[in-house]
Amino acid sequence: MGKILVTGGLGFIGSHTVVELLEKGEEVLVADNLSNSSMDVLEGIKKITGKNSDFVNVDLADFEKSRTIFESNEIDSIIHFAASKAVGESVEKPLLYYRNNLNSMINMLELSREFKVGKFVFSSSCTVYGEPDQLPVSEQTPVKKAESPYGNTKQIGEEIIIDFVKSHPKLKAISLRYFNPIGAHDTALIGELPLGVPANLVPYITQTAAGIRESLSVFGGDYNTPDGTCIRDYIHVVDLANAHIIALDHCDRMEESYDYFNVGTGSGTSVLEVINSFEKVSDQKLNYEIKDRRPGDVEKTYADTTKANSILGWKAERDLDNMMATAWKWQQTL
Ligand code: WQD
C-alpha cells in the first residue's frame, strides 16, 4: 500500500485535508515549497492527529527535483493543491502563475505516468465559471473566459488533465471546483494564514476584530442583491477537506477516467450576512464601511451541488455560524 502525495499540503485547504487523511489511517507524504505556508503547520497537524506525516520541501515546478519524490516513495495517489492563488497578484505577475501552476501540474501528471500513480484529485475553482448566467451554478454551466491569470491556470489545468487521461487512461482523475473555503479546524491548531494584507473577506474580518486592521471595507453596497452586497457560496474548509477523501475513494469506482464536481454548500450568502454571523458568534460589533466595488468581482454565485451529493455521496454539513466561530477561534491564537 503506497502513500498519498498531498502537494501544497501545508496550505490552508491542504493542511486540513492532510489531517482528515491521517485520521482515517492513510499514509501521507506532504510536499510543499513553503512559499505560502510554514513548518508550524506541520506541527499543528501532528498535535491534532498525534501522527507524523512525511514531509518534503520541494519546488514542484522543477521536474528533476519533483522526480526524486517518486524515486524514494511509493506514491499511489496525488491530491494536487500546490499553486499560487492570489487573484490580484496573478494579474500583476501572469508568467509566474503560468510557470508555477502549470509546470507543477504537468510535472505531477508526467511523473504519475512514469511511476504508475493510479488516482489524481485536482484543486480547481468556481472561478472557471466567471459571472454565471444562471444560478445555482451546475457543472453544466458553461465555463467562461477566466477573469484572471489565476483563474485561467485552473481552467487550463482541468483541460491538461482531460487531455492527459485520454492518452493515459490508467490514471483516474477528478477536479473539485471549490466555491469559497473559510473557517478553521475545531482545535484552532491550523487555519488560514494569509501572507500580508488579506485579500479574502473572512481573514480580513477576523483581523479587523483582532485589532490588526482598522476597519473592513465592504466592496460595494449597490449590487443587484437583497442587501446590495455580493453573494458567494461559503463552505467550511473541513467539509471541503472531506470532499477530497471521498473523491479519492470515488476514483476506484468510477468508470470514466475523468470527472469534475462543484464543491459548495448550495446556498448563497452576502457579505453583510457574513458580517452579521461574525458579530453574533463573536459577540462583538465589527468596524466596517461600505466602499466602492472591487474590479473583477462577480456579483453573485453559489453552487448546485446535486452532482457531488448524488454521485460522490458528499454533502457539506457545517453552517455559516460554525465557519465564522472556527475562523474567529483560530484568529485569537495568532
Ligand atoms: C468574497 C466577497 C468581495 C474582501 C477568491 C478567489 C477564488 C478563491 C476564493 C482561491 C466579495 C468581498 C472581500 C474585503 C470585501 N480563491 N470582500 N472586503 O473573490 O469570491 O474568491 O477567493 O481559489 O478563486 O477569487 O473571495 O473572500 O476575496 O471575496 O467586501 O476586504 O467579499 O468583494 O464579494 P472571492 P473574497
XYZ file of C-alpha atoms and ligand atoms in Angstrom:
370
model
C 0.000 0.000 0.000
C 1.640 3.234 -1.141
C 1.354 6.798 0.075
C -0.958 9.647 -0.846
C 1.124 12.599 -2.045
C -0.506 15.876 -0.970
C 1.126 18.737 -2.863
C 0.660 22.123 -1.185
C -0.143 20.065 1.907
C 0.857 22.836 4.329
C -1.530 25.323 2.757
C -4.985 26.245 4.051
C -7.043 23.509 2.378
C -4.131 21.101 2.007
C -3.366 21.022 5.739
C -6.999 20.369 6.669
C -7.093 17.560 4.102
C -3.875 16.023 5.493
C -5.482 15.963 8.966
C -8.554 14.145 7.669
C -6.393 11.649 5.730
C -4.180 10.885 8.744
C -7.208 10.479 10.994
C -8.532 7.898 8.531
C -5.272 5.963 8.836
C -3.859 6.894 5.441
C -0.093 7.066 4.717
C 0.583 10.679 3.645
C 3.568 12.452 2.116
C 3.303 16.251 2.154
C 5.181 18.221 -0.498
C 5.287 21.990 -0.086
C 7.761 24.729 -1.103
C 6.793 26.873 1.929
C 6.188 29.879 -0.341
C 2.800 30.460 1.301
C 2.946 28.321 4.460
C 5.284 27.374 7.308
C 6.596 24.336 9.167
C 4.408 25.383 12.124
C 1.505 23.971 10.129
C 3.156 20.530 10.156
C 3.451 20.879 13.933
C -0.248 21.723 14.136
C -1.139 18.652 12.050
C 0.949 16.485 14.382
C -0.682 17.967 17.504
C -4.160 17.310 16.107
C -3.555 13.779 14.838
C -0.708 12.559 17.057
C 0.875 11.367 13.815
C 3.914 12.423 11.829
C 3.313 12.954 8.181
C 6.386 12.622 5.955
C 7.343 15.996 4.533
C 9.465 17.177 1.613
C 10.287 20.803 0.817
C 10.327 20.875 -2.982
C 9.591 23.169 -5.905
C 7.167 21.049 -7.932
C 7.700 23.254 -10.977
C 11.208 21.704 -11.133
C 10.865 18.299 -12.827
C 14.106 16.704 -11.655
C 13.512 17.754 -8.027
C 9.914 16.524 -8.236
C 11.114 13.192 -9.658
C 13.129 12.453 -6.518
C 9.839 12.288 -4.553
C 8.677 9.327 -6.645
C 12.072 7.630 -6.677
C 12.167 7.499 -2.887
C 8.474 6.928 -2.132
C 5.815 4.571 -3.450
C 3.020 7.018 -4.393
C -0.447 5.558 -5.104
C -2.407 8.791 -5.374
C -1.904 12.530 -5.638
C -4.063 15.328 -4.261
C -2.716 18.387 -6.044
C -3.217 21.662 -4.161
C 0.170 23.268 -4.874
C -0.395 26.529 -6.768
C -0.021 30.267 -6.388
C -3.540 31.515 -5.668
C -3.709 35.289 -5.201
C -6.034 36.633 -7.872
C -4.652 40.184 -7.741
C -1.003 39.071 -7.821
C -1.748 36.854 -10.821
C -2.817 39.955 -12.770
C 0.494 41.710 -11.915
C 2.673 38.607 -12.460
C 0.906 36.349 -15.003
C 4.043 34.455 -16.111
C 4.886 33.492 -12.528
C 1.401 31.995 -12.256
C 1.501 30.177 -15.588
C 5.015 28.842 -14.922
C 4.366 27.738 -11.354
C 0.815 26.457 -11.576
C 1.015 24.782 -14.968
C 4.558 23.393 -14.749
C 3.832 21.775 -11.387
C 0.631 20.263 -12.793
C 2.433 18.928 -15.889
C 5.254 17.502 -13.761
C 2.837 15.690 -11.465
C 0.999 14.152 -14.408
C 4.200 13.143 -16.209
C 5.516 11.507 -13.043
C 2.134 9.821 -12.493
C 2.644 8.066 -15.816
C 6.261 7.069 -15.125
C 5.612 5.830 -11.575
C 2.159 4.286 -12.184
C 0.167 6.556 -9.877
C -3.474 5.495 -10.081
C -5.516 8.425 -8.746
C -5.324 12.225 -9.060
C -7.540 14.842 -7.394
C -7.105 18.433 -8.559
C -7.877 21.606 -6.623
C -9.905 23.621 -9.115
C -12.147 26.623 -8.512
C -15.560 28.107 -9.237
C -13.655 30.961 -10.867
C -13.802 28.818 -14.026
C -17.475 29.878 -14.299
C -16.797 33.634 -14.099
C -20.067 35.588 -13.666
C -22.624 32.800 -14.156
C -25.643 33.496 -16.369
C -27.783 31.158 -14.332
C -27.893 30.281 -10.631
C -27.234 27.985 -8.923
C -24.118 27.053 -10.908
C -24.123 23.436 -12.043
C -21.276 21.514 -13.688
C -23.167 22.010 -16.964
C -22.919 25.792 -16.602
C -20.638 26.917 -19.411
C -17.084 27.756 -18.373
C -16.335 31.381 -19.227
C -13.115 33.157 -20.091
C -11.273 33.422 -16.789
C -11.253 36.859 -15.186
C -7.636 36.456 -14.036
C -4.477 34.504 -14.919
C -5.027 32.614 -11.643
C -8.485 31.516 -12.765
C -7.063 30.702 -16.204
C -4.486 28.351 -14.677
C -7.381 26.442 -13.112
C -9.240 26.229 -16.421
C -6.114 25.184 -18.335
C -5.213 22.778 -15.513
C -8.528 20.968 -15.972
C -8.001 20.795 -19.727
C -4.463 19.434 -19.312
C -5.801 16.644 -17.093
C -8.585 15.799 -19.558
C -6.122 15.547 -22.450
C -3.630 13.591 -20.374
C -6.025 10.894 -19.154
C -7.205 10.413 -22.761
C -3.602 9.445 -23.572
C -3.126 7.573 -20.284
C -6.465 6.138 -19.123
C -4.796 4.133 -16.347
C -4.956 7.330 -14.274
C -8.354 8.210 -12.772
C -8.676 11.963 -12.191
C -11.207 14.283 -10.543
C -11.312 18.080 -10.455
C -13.057 19.682 -7.496
C -14.368 23.171 -8.238
C -14.269 24.947 -4.868
C -16.547 27.795 -4.025
C -15.368 29.956 -1.093
C -13.463 27.974 1.561
C -13.471 29.624 5.022
C -13.261 28.648 8.705
C -10.647 26.570 10.529
C -10.128 23.261 12.321
C -12.180 22.912 15.533
C -8.960 22.648 17.589
C -7.763 26.057 16.278
C -4.358 24.406 15.753
C -4.499 25.001 11.993
C -6.367 27.555 9.901
C -5.995 30.185 7.194
C -2.634 32.028 7.260
C -2.812 34.817 4.689
C 0.544 36.465 3.999
C 0.430 40.258 4.427
C -2.869 42.114 3.996
C -5.614 39.525 3.400
C -7.321 39.732 0.016
C -10.156 37.466 1.170
C -13.159 38.542 3.220
C -13.080 36.273 6.259
C -9.440 36.690 7.313
C -9.903 40.428 6.853
C -12.947 40.329 9.158
C -11.136 38.358 11.867
C -8.017 40.551 11.636
C -10.205 43.666 11.963
C -11.913 42.189 15.027
C -8.472 41.337 16.447
C -7.379 44.966 16.021
C -4.786 44.114 13.367
C -6.789 46.019 10.714
C -8.543 49.342 11.331
C -11.772 48.629 9.519
C -13.200 46.262 6.926
C -14.041 47.821 3.555
C -17.142 46.174 2.127
C -16.517 46.276 -1.616
C -19.805 47.521 -2.998
C -23.248 48.051 -1.467
C -25.139 48.702 -4.694
C -25.245 45.271 -6.315
C -28.499 43.770 -7.533
C -28.831 41.599 -4.413
C -31.245 41.777 -1.432
C -28.869 43.831 0.730
C -26.735 45.280 -2.100
C -23.590 43.267 -1.270
C -22.057 40.407 -3.260
C -23.229 36.848 -2.774
C -20.937 33.825 -2.508
C -21.174 30.133 -1.509
C -19.013 29.922 1.624
C -18.012 26.396 2.611
C -16.257 25.187 5.766
C -12.696 24.107 4.990
C -13.220 20.800 6.870
C -16.254 19.970 4.729
C -14.107 20.762 1.706
C -11.240 18.593 3.015
C -13.595 15.637 3.360
C -14.743 16.075 -0.223
C -11.171 15.250 -1.322
C -11.114 11.994 0.637
C -14.427 10.957 -0.842
C -13.268 11.959 -4.340
C -10.121 9.830 -3.946
C -12.248 6.823 -2.987
C -14.560 7.531 -5.905
C -11.635 7.193 -8.330
C -11.668 3.463 -7.505
C -15.317 3.174 -8.513
C -15.662 5.493 -11.477
C -15.926 4.076 -14.989
C -14.649 7.088 -16.872
C -11.075 8.359 -16.472
C -12.086 11.906 -15.567
C -14.896 13.722 -13.784
C -15.437 17.066 -12.068
C -17.662 18.327 -9.252
C -18.787 21.598 -7.689
C -17.936 21.717 -4.008
C -20.032 24.255 -2.115
C -22.952 24.316 0.299
C -25.535 25.094 -2.374
C -26.605 28.325 -0.688
C -25.621 31.926 -1.334
C -24.598 34.329 1.453
C -23.993 38.076 1.184
C -21.068 39.978 2.652
C -23.371 41.657 5.195
C -24.787 38.273 6.224
C -21.217 37.040 6.830
C -20.553 40.114 8.968
C -23.805 39.588 10.907
C -22.886 35.961 11.561
C -19.453 37.007 12.786
C -20.903 39.635 15.146
C -23.301 37.022 16.542
C -20.711 34.298 17.171
C -18.013 36.691 18.438
C -20.496 38.805 20.422
C -18.826 41.996 19.192
C -19.541 44.732 16.670
C -17.320 44.754 13.612
C -15.900 48.028 12.345
C -16.741 48.224 8.623
C -17.636 50.684 5.882
C -19.351 50.214 2.553
C -16.874 51.297 -0.146
C -16.656 51.129 -3.931
C -16.937 47.839 -5.769
C -13.727 45.789 -6.288
C -12.949 45.434 -10.019
C -13.383 41.879 -11.279
C -15.783 40.815 -8.514
C -18.594 38.514 -9.521
C -21.964 39.863 -8.283
C -23.403 36.564 -7.147
C -22.520 32.907 -7.390
C -23.426 29.766 -5.487
C -23.256 26.079 -6.324
C -25.716 23.458 -7.457
C -24.218 20.541 -5.504
C -26.594 17.854 -6.786
C -23.838 16.027 -8.681
C -21.448 15.744 -5.697
C -24.364 14.843 -3.423
C -25.670 12.080 -5.686
C -22.509 10.667 -7.287
C -19.945 11.197 -4.526
C -22.435 10.880 -1.679
C -20.840 14.031 -0.220
C -22.701 16.982 1.318
C -21.461 19.994 3.302
C -22.503 19.684 6.939
C -21.374 22.871 8.678
C -23.278 26.143 8.739
C -22.118 29.742 8.428
C -22.046 30.386 12.186
C -19.721 27.411 12.670
C -17.499 28.668 9.838
C -17.241 32.101 11.479
C -16.843 30.747 15.007
C -13.930 28.479 13.991
C -12.328 31.275 11.960
C -12.539 33.595 14.991
C -11.228 30.953 17.432
C -8.249 30.381 15.115
C -7.558 34.137 14.729
C -7.393 34.513 18.501
C -4.478 32.057 18.650
C -2.340 34.138 16.240
C -15.639 37.479 -1.179
C -16.562 38.682 -1.137
C -15.612 40.686 -2.070
C -12.528 41.297 0.925
C -11.477 34.457 -4.152
C -10.845 33.878 -5.369
C -11.289 32.454 -5.540
C -10.984 31.690 -4.291
C -11.655 32.333 -3.081
C -8.876 30.542 -4.457
C -16.506 39.504 -2.427
C -15.906 40.845 -0.581
C -13.578 40.749 0.201
C -12.697 42.537 1.601
C -14.963 42.618 0.809
N -9.594 31.608 -4.073
N -14.772 41.409 0.161
N -13.934 43.147 1.527
O -13.157 36.969 -4.547
O -15.125 35.434 -4.028
O -12.862 34.469 -4.346
O -11.169 33.687 -3.025
O -9.254 29.545 -5.010
O -10.595 31.898 -6.615
O -11.306 34.609 -6.481
O -13.336 35.767 -2.320
O -13.047 36.496 0.009
O -11.893 37.815 -1.830
O -14.358 37.962 -1.590
O -16.062 43.189 0.754
O -11.783 43.082 2.262
O -16.145 39.553 -0.096
O -15.988 41.852 -2.764
O -17.801 39.998 -2.681
P -13.681 35.757 -3.888
P -13.066 37.025 -1.386
